[in-house]
CSV table of C-alpha atoms and ligand atoms in Angstrom, one decimal:
chain,number,residue,atom,x,y,z
A,1,MET,CA,89.1,117.4,116.7
A,2,ARG,CA,92.5,115.9,115.9
A,3,ASN,CA,91.1,113.7,113.2
A,4,GLN,CA,88.9,116.4,111.8
A,5,LEU,CA,91.7,118.9,111.5
A,6,ALA,CA,93.8,116.3,109.6
A,7,THR,CA,91.1,114.9,107.3
A,8,GLU,CA,89.7,118.2,106.2
A,9,SER,CA,91.7,119.6,103.3
A,10,LEU,CA,93.8,122.7,103.7
A,11,PHE,CA,91.5,124.5,101.3
A,12,ALA,CA,88.7,124.0,103.9
A,13,LEU,CA,90.8,125.9,106.4
A,14,SER,CA,91.7,128.6,104.0
A,15,GLN,CA,90.8,132.3,104.8
A,16,PRO,CA,91.6,135.1,102.4
A,17,GLY,CA,94.7,137.0,103.4
A,18,ARG,CA,96.1,134.5,106.0
A,19,ARG,CA,99.7,133.9,105.6
A,20,GLY,CA,102.4,131.6,107.0
A,21,ALA,CA,104.9,134.3,107.4
A,22,GLU,CA,105.3,138.0,106.6
A,23,LEU,CA,108.7,138.8,105.2
A,24,PRO,CA,110.1,142.4,104.9
A,25,GLU,CA,110.3,143.9,101.4
A,26,ALA,CA,113.4,142.7,99.6
A,27,ASP,CA,116.2,145.3,99.7
A,28,VAL,CA,118.1,143.7,96.8
A,29,PRO,CA,117.2,143.7,93.1
A,30,VAL,CA,114.5,141.2,92.3
A,31,LYS,CA,114.3,139.7,88.9
A,32,PRO,CA,110.9,139.6,87.3
A,33,LEU,CA,109.3,136.2,87.0
A,34,ASN,CA,109.5,135.9,83.3
A,35,GLU,CA,113.3,136.1,83.5
A,36,LEU,CA,113.4,133.3,86.2
A,37,LEU,CA,111.0,130.8,84.8
A,38,PRO,CA,111.0,129.0,81.4
A,39,THR,CA,108.1,130.2,79.1
A,40,ALA,CA,106.3,126.9,79.4
A,41,ALA,CA,106.0,127.3,83.2
A,42,LEU,CA,104.7,130.9,82.8
A,43,ALA,CA,101.9,129.6,80.6
A,44,ILE,CA,100.5,127.5,83.4
A,45,GLU,CA,97.4,129.0,85.0
A,46,PRO,CA,98.0,129.4,88.8
A,47,THR,CA,95.8,127.0,90.7
A,48,GLY,CA,95.5,129.2,93.8
A,49,LEU,CA,96.9,128.1,97.0
A,50,PRO,CA,95.2,127.7,100.4
A,51,GLU,CA,95.7,130.7,102.6
A,52,VAL,CA,96.6,129.4,106.0
A,53,THR,CA,98.8,130.3,109.0
A,54,GLU,CA,101.9,128.5,109.9
A,55,PRO,CA,100.3,126.8,112.9
A,56,ASP,CA,97.3,125.7,110.7
A,57,ILE,CA,99.6,124.0,108.2
A,58,ILE,CA,101.9,122.4,110.7
A,59,ARG,CA,98.9,121.0,112.8
A,60,HIS,CA,97.3,119.8,109.6
A,61,PHE,CA,100.3,117.7,108.5
A,62,VAL,CA,101.4,116.6,111.9
A,63,ASN,CA,97.8,115.3,112.6
A,64,LEU,CA,97.6,113.7,109.2
A,65,SER,CA,100.8,111.9,109.9
A,66,THR,CA,99.3,110.3,113.0
A,67,LEU,CA,96.2,108.9,111.2
A,68,ASN,CA,98.2,106.0,109.7
A,69,MET,CA,100.0,103.2,111.6
A,70,CYS,CA,103.7,102.9,110.9
A,71,VAL,CA,106.5,100.8,112.3
A,72,ASP,CA,107.7,103.7,114.5
A,73,THR,CA,104.4,103.9,116.3
A,74,HIS,CA,102.9,100.3,116.3
A,75,PHE,CA,103.7,96.7,116.1
A,76,TYR,CA,103.5,95.9,112.4
A,77,PRO,CA,103.4,92.1,111.7
A,78,LEU,CA,102.7,92.4,108.0
A,79,GLY,CA,103.7,89.0,106.6
A,80,SER,CA,105.6,88.9,103.3
A,81,CYS,CA,105.9,92.7,103.3
A,82,THR,CA,108.4,92.6,106.2
A,83,MET,CA,108.0,95.9,108.0
A,84,LYS,CA,111.3,95.9,110.0
A,85,TYR,CA,112.1,98.7,112.3
A,86,ASN,CA,114.3,101.2,110.5
A,87,PRO,CA,117.3,102.1,112.8
A,88,LYS,CA,117.5,105.9,113.2
A,89,ARG,CA,121.3,105.9,113.1
A,90,HIS,CA,121.1,104.8,109.4
A,91,GLU,CA,118.7,107.6,108.7
A,92,ARG,CA,121.1,110.1,110.2
A,93,LEU,CA,124.1,108.6,108.2
A,94,ALA,CA,122.1,108.6,105.0
A,95,SER,CA,121.4,112.2,105.4
A,96,LEU,CA,125.1,113.3,105.8
A,97,PRO,CA,125.9,116.2,103.4
A,98,GLY,CA,128.7,114.1,101.8
A,99,ILE,CA,125.9,111.7,100.7
A,100,VAL,CA,122.8,113.8,100.0
A,101,ASP,CA,124.7,116.7,98.3
A,102,LEU,CA,126.1,114.4,95.6
A,103,HIS,CA,124.7,114.6,92.1
A,104,PRO,CA,124.7,111.7,89.8
A,105,TYR,CA,125.9,113.8,86.9
A,106,GLN,CA,129.1,114.6,88.8
A,107,ASN,CA,132.2,113.2,87.3
A,108,PRO,CA,133.0,109.7,88.7
A,109,SER,CA,136.4,111.1,89.8
A,110,ASP,CA,134.5,113.3,92.3
A,111,LEU,CA,132.2,110.4,93.5
A,112,GLN,CA,135.0,108.0,94.6
A,113,GLY,CA,133.7,107.8,98.1
A,114,MET,CA,130.1,106.9,97.0
A,115,LEU,CA,131.3,104.5,94.4
A,116,ALA,CA,133.5,102.7,97.1
A,117,LEU,CA,130.4,102.4,99.2
A,118,LEU,CA,128.3,101.0,96.3
A,119,TYR,CA,131.2,98.7,95.3
A,120,GLU,CA,131.4,97.3,98.9
A,121,THR,CA,127.7,96.8,98.9
A,122,GLN,CA,127.8,94.8,95.7
A,123,GLU,CA,130.6,92.7,97.3
A,124,MET,CA,128.6,92.1,100.5
A,125,LEU,CA,125.5,91.1,98.6
A,126,ALA,CA,127.5,88.7,96.5
A,127,GLU,CA,129.0,87.1,99.6
A,128,ILE,CA,125.6,86.8,101.3
A,129,SER,CA,123.9,85.3,98.2
A,130,GLY,CA,126.9,83.1,97.0
A,131,LEU,CA,126.3,84.6,93.6
A,132,PRO,CA,129.2,86.7,92.5
A,133,ALA,CA,127.8,89.4,90.1
A,134,VAL,CA,125.5,92.1,91.4
A,135,SER,CA,123.5,95.0,89.9
A,136,LEU,CA,122.2,97.6,92.3
A,137,GLN,CA,120.0,99.3,89.7
A,138,PRO,CA,116.5,97.7,90.4
A,139,ALA,CA,114.3,100.0,92.5
A,140,ALA,CA,112.2,97.2,94.1
A,141,GLY,CA,111.9,93.5,94.5
A,142,ALA,CA,109.5,93.2,91.7
A,143,GLN,CA,111.8,95.2,89.4
A,144,GLY,CA,114.6,92.9,90.4
A,145,GLU,CA,112.6,89.9,89.3
A,146,PHE,CA,111.8,91.6,85.9
A,147,THR,CA,115.5,92.6,85.5
A,148,ALA,CA,116.8,89.1,86.3
A,149,LEU,CA,114.2,87.6,83.8
A,150,LEU,CA,115.4,90.0,81.0
A,151,THR,CA,119.0,89.0,81.9
A,152,ALA,CA,118.0,85.3,81.6
A,153,LYS,CA,116.3,86.0,78.3
A,154,ALA,CA,119.4,87.8,76.9
A,155,TYR,CA,121.5,84.9,78.0
A,156,PHE,CA,119.3,82.3,76.2
A,157,GLU,CA,119.1,84.5,73.1
A,158,ASP,CA,122.9,84.8,73.1
A,159,ARG,CA,123.1,81.0,73.1
A,160,GLY,CA,120.7,80.8,70.2
A,161,GLU,CA,117.9,79.4,72.4
A,162,LYS,CA,114.3,80.6,72.4
A,163,ARG,CA,112.9,79.3,75.7
A,164,THR,CA,109.3,80.5,76.4
A,165,LYS,CA,108.2,79.2,79.8
A,166,VAL,CA,108.7,80.5,83.3
A,167,LEU,CA,107.4,78.1,86.1
A,168,PHE,CA,106.4,79.0,89.6
A,169,PRO,CA,104.5,77.4,92.5
A,170,ASN,CA,100.9,78.4,93.3
A,171,SER,CA,102.2,79.9,96.6
A,172,ALA,CA,104.2,82.5,94.6
A,173,HIS,CA,104.0,86.2,95.3
A,174,GLY,CA,101.9,87.9,92.6
A,175,THR,CA,104.9,89.8,91.3
A,176,ASN,CA,106.6,86.6,90.1
A,177,PRO,CA,104.0,85.8,87.3
A,178,ALA,CA,103.6,89.5,86.7
A,179,SER,CA,107.3,90.0,86.1
A,180,ALA,CA,107.5,86.8,83.9
A,181,ALA,CA,104.6,88.0,81.8
A,182,ILE,CA,105.9,91.5,81.3
A,183,ALA,CA,109.3,90.0,80.3
A,184,GLY,CA,107.5,88.2,77.5
A,185,PHE,CA,107.4,84.7,79.0
A,186,ASP,CA,104.5,82.2,79.2
A,187,CYS,CA,103.6,81.6,82.9
A,188,VAL,CA,103.1,78.1,84.2
A,189,GLN,CA,101.7,77.6,87.7
A,190,LEU,CA,102.6,74.6,89.6
A,191,ALA,CA,100.8,72.8,92.5
A,192,SER,CA,102.1,72.8,96.1
A,193,SER,CA,102.4,69.6,98.0
A,194,LYS,CA,100.2,68.9,101.0
A,195,ALA,CA,103.2,70.1,103.2
A,196,GLY,CA,103.0,73.5,101.4
A,197,LEU,CA,106.2,72.9,99.4
A,198,VAL,CA,106.9,72.7,95.7
A,199,ASP,CA,105.2,69.6,94.3
A,200,LEU,CA,108.0,67.7,92.7
A,201,GLU,CA,105.8,65.5,90.5
A,202,ASP,CA,104.1,68.6,89.1
A,203,LEU,CA,107.5,70.2,88.6
A,204,LYS,CA,108.8,67.2,86.7
A,205,ALA,CA,105.7,67.0,84.5
A,206,ASN,CA,106.2,70.6,83.4
A,207,LEU,CA,109.9,70.8,82.9
A,208,ASP,CA,111.1,70.6,79.3
A,209,ASP,CA,113.4,72.2,76.8
A,210,GLN,CA,111.1,75.3,76.7
A,211,THR,CA,111.7,76.0,80.4
A,212,ALA,CA,113.7,79.2,80.7
A,213,VAL,CA,113.3,79.9,84.5
A,214,PHE,CA,111.8,78.2,87.6
A,215,MET,CA,111.1,81.0,90.1
A,216,VAL,CA,110.8,80.1,93.8
A,217,THR,CA,110.7,82.0,97.0
A,218,ASN,CA,112.9,80.3,99.7
A,219,PRO,CA,111.8,80.3,102.5
A,220,ASN,CA,108.5,80.2,100.6
A,221,THR,CA,105.4,82.5,101.3
A,222,LEU,CA,104.0,80.0,103.8
A,223,GLY,CA,107.2,80.7,105.9
A,224,LEU,CA,108.6,77.2,105.1
A,225,PHE,CA,112.0,76.3,103.9
A,226,GLU,CA,111.9,74.4,100.6
A,227,LYS,CA,113.9,71.5,101.9
A,228,ASP,CA,114.1,69.9,98.4
A,229,ILE,CA,115.6,72.9,96.9
A,230,LYS,CA,118.8,71.3,95.8
A,231,GLN,CA,117.0,68.5,94.1
A,232,ILE,CA,114.6,71.1,92.5
A,233,ALA,CA,117.6,73.1,91.2
A,234,ASP,CA,119.2,69.8,89.7
A,235,MET,CA,115.9,69.0,87.9
A,236,VAL,CA,115.7,72.5,86.5
A,237,HIS,CA,119.3,72.5,85.4
A,238,GLU,CA,119.0,69.1,83.8
A,239,VAL,CA,116.6,70.6,81.2
A,240,GLY,CA,118.9,73.6,80.7
A,241,GLY,CA,116.7,76.0,82.7
A,242,LEU,CA,117.8,78.5,85.3
A,243,VAL,CA,116.6,78.8,88.9
A,244,TYR,CA,115.5,82.2,90.2
A,245,ILE,CA,115.3,82.6,94.0
A,246,ASP,CA,112.9,85.2,95.1
A,247,GLY,CA,115.0,86.6,98.1
A,248,ALA,CA,112.2,88.6,99.7
A,249,ASN,CA,112.5,86.2,102.7
A,250,MET,CA,116.2,86.4,103.1
A,251,ASN,CA,115.9,87.7,106.5
A,252,ALA,CA,115.2,84.1,107.7
A,253,ILE,CA,118.4,82.6,106.4
A,254,LEU,CA,121.1,85.3,106.6
A,255,GLY,CA,124.4,83.6,107.3
A,256,TYR,CA,122.9,80.1,107.4
A,257,THR,CA,122.6,79.2,103.8
A,258,ARG,CA,122.9,81.0,100.5
A,259,PRO,CA,120.9,80.8,97.2
A,260,GLY,CA,124.0,80.2,95.3
A,261,ASP,CA,124.8,77.2,97.5
A,262,PHE,CA,121.4,75.6,97.2
A,263,GLY,CA,121.2,75.8,93.4
A,264,GLY,CA,119.9,79.3,92.6
A,265,ASP,CA,121.4,81.1,89.5
A,266,MET,CA,119.8,84.4,90.1
A,267,MET,CA,118.0,86.2,93.0
A,268,HIS,CA,116.9,89.6,94.1
A,269,TYR,CA,117.2,91.2,97.5
A,270,ASN,CA,114.6,93.6,99.0
A,271,VAL,CA,117.0,95.9,100.7
A,272,HIS,CA,113.9,97.8,102.0
A,273,LYS,CA,112.9,94.7,103.9
A,274,THR,CA,115.8,92.5,104.7
A,275,PHE,CA,118.2,95.4,105.4
A,276,THR,CA,115.7,97.8,106.9
A,277,GLY,CA,115.4,100.5,104.3
A,278,PRO,CA,112.2,102.3,104.9
A,279,HIS,CA,109.3,101.4,102.5
A,280,GLY,CA,105.5,101.2,102.2
A,281,ALA,CA,102.9,103.2,100.5
A,282,GLY,CA,104.8,102.8,97.2
A,283,GLY,CA,107.8,104.5,98.6
A,284,PRO,CA,111.3,104.1,97.2
A,285,GLY,CA,112.8,100.7,97.5
A,286,SER,CA,115.8,98.8,96.3
A,287,GLY,CA,115.9,95.4,94.7
A,288,PRO,CA,119.5,94.5,93.7
A,289,ILE,CA,119.9,91.3,91.8
A,290,ALA,CA,122.9,88.8,92.2
A,291,VAL,CA,123.6,86.3,89.5
A,292,ARG,CA,126.1,83.6,88.6
A,293,ASP,CA,129.3,84.5,86.7
A,294,PHE,CA,128.0,83.3,83.3
A,295,LEU,CA,125.1,85.7,83.5
A,296,SER,CA,127.2,88.7,84.5
A,297,ASP,CA,127.8,90.0,80.9
A,298,PHE,CA,124.1,90.6,80.5
A,299,LEU,CA,123.4,92.6,83.7
A,300,PRO,CA,122.2,96.2,83.5
A,301,GLY,CA,124.9,98.9,83.7
A,302,PRO,CA,126.6,100.6,85.1
A,303,VAL,CA,128.2,98.2,87.6
A,304,ILE,CA,131.0,99.5,89.8
A,305,LYS,CA,134.4,98.0,89.4
A,306,ARG,CA,137.5,98.4,91.6
A,307,ASN,CA,140.8,98.7,89.9
A,308,GLU,CA,143.7,97.3,91.8
A,309,ASN,CA,146.0,99.7,90.0
A,310,ALA,CA,144.3,103.1,89.8
A,311,GLY,CA,143.9,104.2,86.2
A,312,GLU,CA,145.3,107.2,84.3
A,313,ASN,CA,143.2,109.7,86.2
A,314,GLY,CA,143.9,107.9,89.5
A,315,ASP,CA,140.3,106.6,89.9
A,316,GLN,CA,140.2,103.5,91.9
A,317,TYR,CA,136.5,102.9,91.3
A,318,THR,CA,135.0,103.1,87.8
A,319,LEU,CA,131.6,102.5,86.1
A,320,GLU,CA,131.3,99.8,83.5
A,321,ASN,CA,128.6,98.5,81.3
A,322,PRO,CA,128.7,94.8,81.0
A,323,PRO,CA,129.5,93.8,77.3
A,324,LYS,CA,126.2,92.3,76.4
A,325,SER,CA,124.2,94.4,78.9
A,326,ILE,CA,120.3,94.4,78.7
A,327,GLY,CA,120.7,98.2,79.2
A,328,ARG,CA,119.5,100.3,82.0
A,329,VAL,CA,116.4,99.6,84.1
A,330,ARG,CA,116.6,102.7,86.2
A,331,THR,CA,118.4,106.0,86.2
A,332,PHE,CA,122.0,106.2,87.4
A,333,TYR,CA,123.0,103.7,90.1
A,334,GLY,CA,119.7,102.7,91.7
A,335,ASN,CA,117.9,104.1,94.7
A,336,ILE,CA,121.0,105.2,96.4
A,337,GLY,CA,119.4,106.6,99.6
A,338,ILE,CA,118.0,103.1,100.4
A,339,VAL,CA,121.3,101.3,99.3
A,340,VAL,CA,123.2,103.6,101.8
A,341,ARG,CA,120.8,102.5,104.6
A,342,GLY,CA,121.3,98.9,103.6
A,343,TYR,CA,125.1,99.4,103.6
A,344,CYS,CA,125.0,100.9,107.1
A,345,TYR,CA,122.9,98.0,108.4
A,346,LEU,CA,125.4,95.4,106.9
A,347,ARG,CA,128.4,97.2,108.3
A,348,THR,CA,126.9,97.7,111.7
A,349,LEU,CA,125.9,94.1,112.1
A,350,GLY,CA,128.7,92.2,110.3
A,351,ALA,CA,128.4,88.6,109.6
A,352,LYS,CA,127.7,87.5,113.2
A,353,GLY,CA,125.0,90.1,113.6
A,354,LEU,CA,123.3,89.1,110.5
A,355,LYS,CA,123.1,85.5,111.6
A,356,ALA,CA,121.6,86.7,114.9
A,357,VAL,CA,119.0,88.7,113.0
A,358,SER,CA,117.7,85.5,111.3
A,359,GLU,CA,117.9,83.5,114.5
A,360,ASN,CA,115.7,86.1,116.4
A,361,ALA,CA,113.3,86.5,113.4
A,362,VAL,CA,112.7,82.8,113.3
A,363,LEU,CA,112.5,82.5,117.1
A,364,ASN,CA,109.9,85.3,117.3
A,365,ALA,CA,107.8,83.8,114.6
A,366,ASN,CA,107.8,80.4,116.2
A,367,TYR,CA,107.1,81.8,119.7
A,368,LEU,CA,104.1,83.6,118.4
A,369,LYS,CA,102.8,80.7,116.4
A,370,ALA,CA,103.1,78.4,119.4
A,371,ILE,CA,101.2,80.7,121.8
A,372,LEU,CA,98.4,81.3,119.2
A,373,LYS,CA,98.0,77.8,117.7
A,374,ASP,CA,95.0,76.8,119.8
A,375,VAL,CA,93.0,79.7,118.5
A,376,LEU,CA,94.6,80.3,115.1
A,377,PRO,CA,95.8,77.0,113.7
A,378,VAL,CA,98.5,76.9,111.0
A,379,PRO,CA,97.7,74.3,108.3
A,380,ASN,CA,101.2,73.9,106.9
A,381,GLY,CA,104.4,72.9,108.8
A,382,ASP,CA,105.3,72.3,112.4
A,383,LEU,CA,108.1,74.8,112.6
A,384,CYS,CA,108.2,78.0,110.6
A,385,MET,CA,110.9,80.2,109.5
A,386,HIS,CA,110.4,84.1,109.9
A,387,GLU,CA,106.7,84.1,109.4
A,388,PHE,CA,103.6,81.7,109.6
A,389,VAL,CA,100.3,81.6,107.8
A,390,ALA,CA,97.4,80.8,110.1
A,391,SER,CA,93.9,80.1,108.8
A,392,ALA,CA,90.6,81.6,110.3
A,393,SER,CA,88.5,79.2,108.3
A,394,LYS,CA,87.3,77.2,111.4
A,395,ILE,CA,86.4,80.4,113.1
A,396,LYS,CA,84.5,81.6,110.0
A,397,ALA,CA,82.6,78.3,109.8
A,398,GLU,CA,81.7,78.5,113.6
A,399,ASN,CA,80.5,82.2,113.9
A,400,GLY,CA,81.1,83.9,110.6
A,401,VAL,CA,84.1,86.0,111.7
A,402,THR,CA,86.6,86.3,108.8
A,403,ALA,CA,90.3,86.9,108.6
A,404,MET,CA,89.5,90.4,107.5
A,405,ASP,CA,87.3,91.1,110.6
A,406,ILE,CA,90.1,90.0,112.9
A,407,ALA,CA,92.7,92.1,111.0
A,408,LYS,CA,90.4,95.2,111.1
A,409,ARG,CA,89.7,94.9,114.8
A,410,LEU,CA,93.4,94.7,115.7
A,411,LEU,CA,93.7,98.3,114.5
A,412,ASP,CA,91.4,99.4,117.3
A,413,PHE,CA,93.8,97.8,119.8
A,414,GLY,CA,96.9,99.6,118.4
A,415,PHE,CA,98.2,96.8,116.3
A,416,HIS,CA,98.8,97.0,112.6
A,417,ALA,CA,97.0,94.1,110.9
A,418,PRO,CA,98.9,91.1,109.6
A,419,THR,CA,98.7,90.3,105.8
A,420,VAL,CA,95.4,88.6,105.0
A,421,TYR,CA,94.2,86.4,102.2
A,422,PHE,CA,97.8,85.8,101.0
A,423,PRO,CA,99.1,83.3,100.0
A,424,LEU,CA,96.1,82.1,98.1
A,425,VAL,CA,96.7,78.5,98.9
A,426,VAL,CA,95.5,79.0,102.6
A,427,PRO,CA,91.8,79.8,103.1
A,428,GLU,CA,91.1,82.8,105.3
A,429,ALA,CA,94.9,83.4,105.6
A,430,ILE,CA,96.4,85.4,108.3
A,431,MET,CA,100.1,85.8,107.6
A,432,VAL,CA,102.1,87.0,110.6
A,433,GLU,CA,105.7,88.2,110.5
A,434,PRO,CA,106.8,89.7,113.8
A,435,THR,CA,110.4,90.4,112.8
A,436,GLU,CA,113.5,90.1,115.0
A,437,THR,CA,113.3,93.4,116.9
A,438,GLU,CA,110.1,92.7,118.8
A,439,SER,CA,110.1,91.9,122.5
A,440,LYS,CA,108.4,89.0,124.2
A,441,GLU,CA,106.1,91.4,125.9
A,442,THR,CA,104.9,92.8,122.5
A,443,LEU,CA,104.3,89.4,121.1
A,444,ASP,CA,102.4,88.3,124.3
A,445,ALA,CA,100.2,91.4,124.1
A,446,PHE,CA,99.4,90.8,120.5
A,447,ALA,CA,98.5,87.1,121.1
A,448,GLU,CA,96.4,88.3,124.1
A,449,THR,CA,94.6,90.8,121.9
A,450,ILE,CA,93.7,88.1,119.3
A,451,ARG,CA,92.3,85.9,122.0
A,452,LYS,CA,90.2,88.9,123.3
A,453,ILE,CA,89.0,89.7,119.8
A,454,LEU,CA,87.8,86.1,119.3
A,455,GLN,CA,85.6,86.4,122.4
A,456,GLU,CA,83.8,89.5,120.9
A,457,ASP,CA,80.4,89.8,119.3
A,458,PRO,CA,80.8,88.7,115.6
A,459,GLU,CA,78.4,91.6,114.6
A,460,TYR,CA,80.6,94.1,116.3
A,461,LEU,CA,83.6,92.6,114.6
A,462,HIS,CA,82.1,92.8,111.1
A,463,GLN,CA,81.9,96.7,111.6
A,464,ALA,CA,85.5,97.0,112.9
A,465,PRO,CA,87.6,99.2,113.1
A,466,HIS,CA,85.7,101.5,115.4
A,467,SER,CA,88.4,104.0,116.4
A,468,THR,CA,90.2,104.8,113.2
A,469,ALA,CA,89.5,107.9,110.9
A,470,ILE,CA,88.2,105.7,108.1
A,471,SER,CA,86.5,102.3,108.9
A,472,ARG,CA,86.3,100.0,105.9
A,473,PRO,CA,87.1,101.7,102.6
A,474,ASP,CA,86.1,100.0,99.4
A,475,GLU,CA,89.8,98.8,98.6
A,476,VAL,CA,89.1,98.0,95.0
A,477,VAL,CA,87.5,101.4,94.3
A,478,ALA,CA,90.3,103.1,96.3
A,479,ALA,CA,93.0,101.3,94.3
A,480,ARG,CA,91.3,101.7,90.9
A,481,HIS,CA,89.7,105.1,91.1
A,482,PRO,CA,91.8,107.2,93.5
A,483,ILE,CA,90.6,110.7,94.0
A,484,LEU,CA,93.7,112.8,94.2
A,485,GLN,CA,93.3,116.3,95.5
A,486,CYS,CA,96.1,118.8,94.8
A,487,CYS,CA,94.2,121.9,94.2
A,488,GLU,CA,91.0,123.6,95.2
A,489,PRO,CA,88.2,121.3,94.4
A,490,GLN,CA,85.8,122.7,91.7
B,501,PLP,C1,107.8,87.0,98.2
B,501,PLP,C2,107.9,88.4,97.6
B,501,PLP,N1,108.4,88.5,96.3
B,501,PLP,C3,108.4,89.7,95.8
B,501,PLP,C4,108.0,90.9,96.4
B,501,PLP,C5,108.0,92.1,95.7
B,501,PLP,O1,108.9,93.0,96.3
B,501,PLP,P1,108.7,94.6,96.2
B,501,PLP,O2,107.5,95.0,97.1
B,501,PLP,O3,110.0,95.2,96.8
B,501,PLP,O4,108.5,95.0,94.8
B,501,PLP,C6,107.4,90.8,97.7
B,501,PLP,C7,106.9,91.9,98.4
B,501,PLP,O5,106.2,91.8,99.4
B,501,PLP,C8,107.3,89.5,98.3
B,501,PLP,O6,106.8,89.3,99.5
């Protein structure tokens, strides 16, 4: 009953004349609609709304919200996507009236508190990365990559250089080549070594005076730290190129090492992962970038500056466009709601707390890897960082059970599935990222469930999940031809 109520559309529940609330006649003058709405809005044909009672609508949406798994309801070990628990205190702080009631068109003099918060966030991100100039504008990691590549392009053009190539290893997240292509670069994919790290020989063979940027995730998408990163950066710098560190996995190294210290020239953060902003389902994210000083003139504006001596109007914080800025990549100052949550996280934990976050993330991943390794072997690396990539290829060869079957069956047991089939360099990949907040009991229960699943009838597993509202949607059709329903179906 619960699932039926949620999956039926509200139009199916509609009965003529039903209302959510009956309000008394207005006893104040009411303006006619044509005086309230612009002419264009009046020209729109009303679509007709479902007629339902308040309990109908509340039950519909509350039930709908329970059909999906989320980090508040289930263990969510989605490798690479880092679904960290979102502390509720930060949600409350980000909803304070002094924050949500601001409008970006307000005069900066009226926004000094918010500008101070944004400035301090810039400063903290600069410190954590070891890269001094920060832009908070990009709205996601992928947009951060794109913004940094445009920044690099503007830098080379300013020097009269036309460099055409962006290099990345074959374990790279798909957004890396996508960002490079959209920014107008030629993409060059490099091999990985047997150990799952950048293949130095292949890098050397592809570096030349056309190399603009080498993009690398560190720790990489196999959950391994690129131990040769300093040497790699030196090699790239020798040919005049720049090193981009994809910072999506910063949660493994906070306070231990910094992209700026191991040779990176630019990086992005995923505030919605590393610093616990909520995300998922295409929701709002935040992907600030941090760059070296010599790239700061090209950053998108506005950046927030602090004036030691307050200016004429007394403002301590002002907005500035860098002199050779690539322009804006998003409206106003970025996705402020997420930045505020990140700020709260950083201030709550402080330097010591951030280090502990990384320690626990790495500990949890290694614990889970160790207790699963006899049934789910990990082809690359002895110790992992915050996540590990196991392979189900032996299981598939033995009884036909795939990574997808295991992932889908986990849903029946109340666990969100790990990431599967990424990175592409591992066959039948199962990429697990437990994150730092999970208890030993949860990790043990997850491992126990995987063992139980592997004992089950392969035929039964091919049909899993068995308890969810939808079993196995055709994901390609769902992504490419979504059927959106916002009004009465014809
Ligand atoms: C390694 C890596 N790079 C880049 C991204 C893109 O980040 P976003 O999803 O914020 O666009 C992700 C996202 O999962 C990632 O894991």
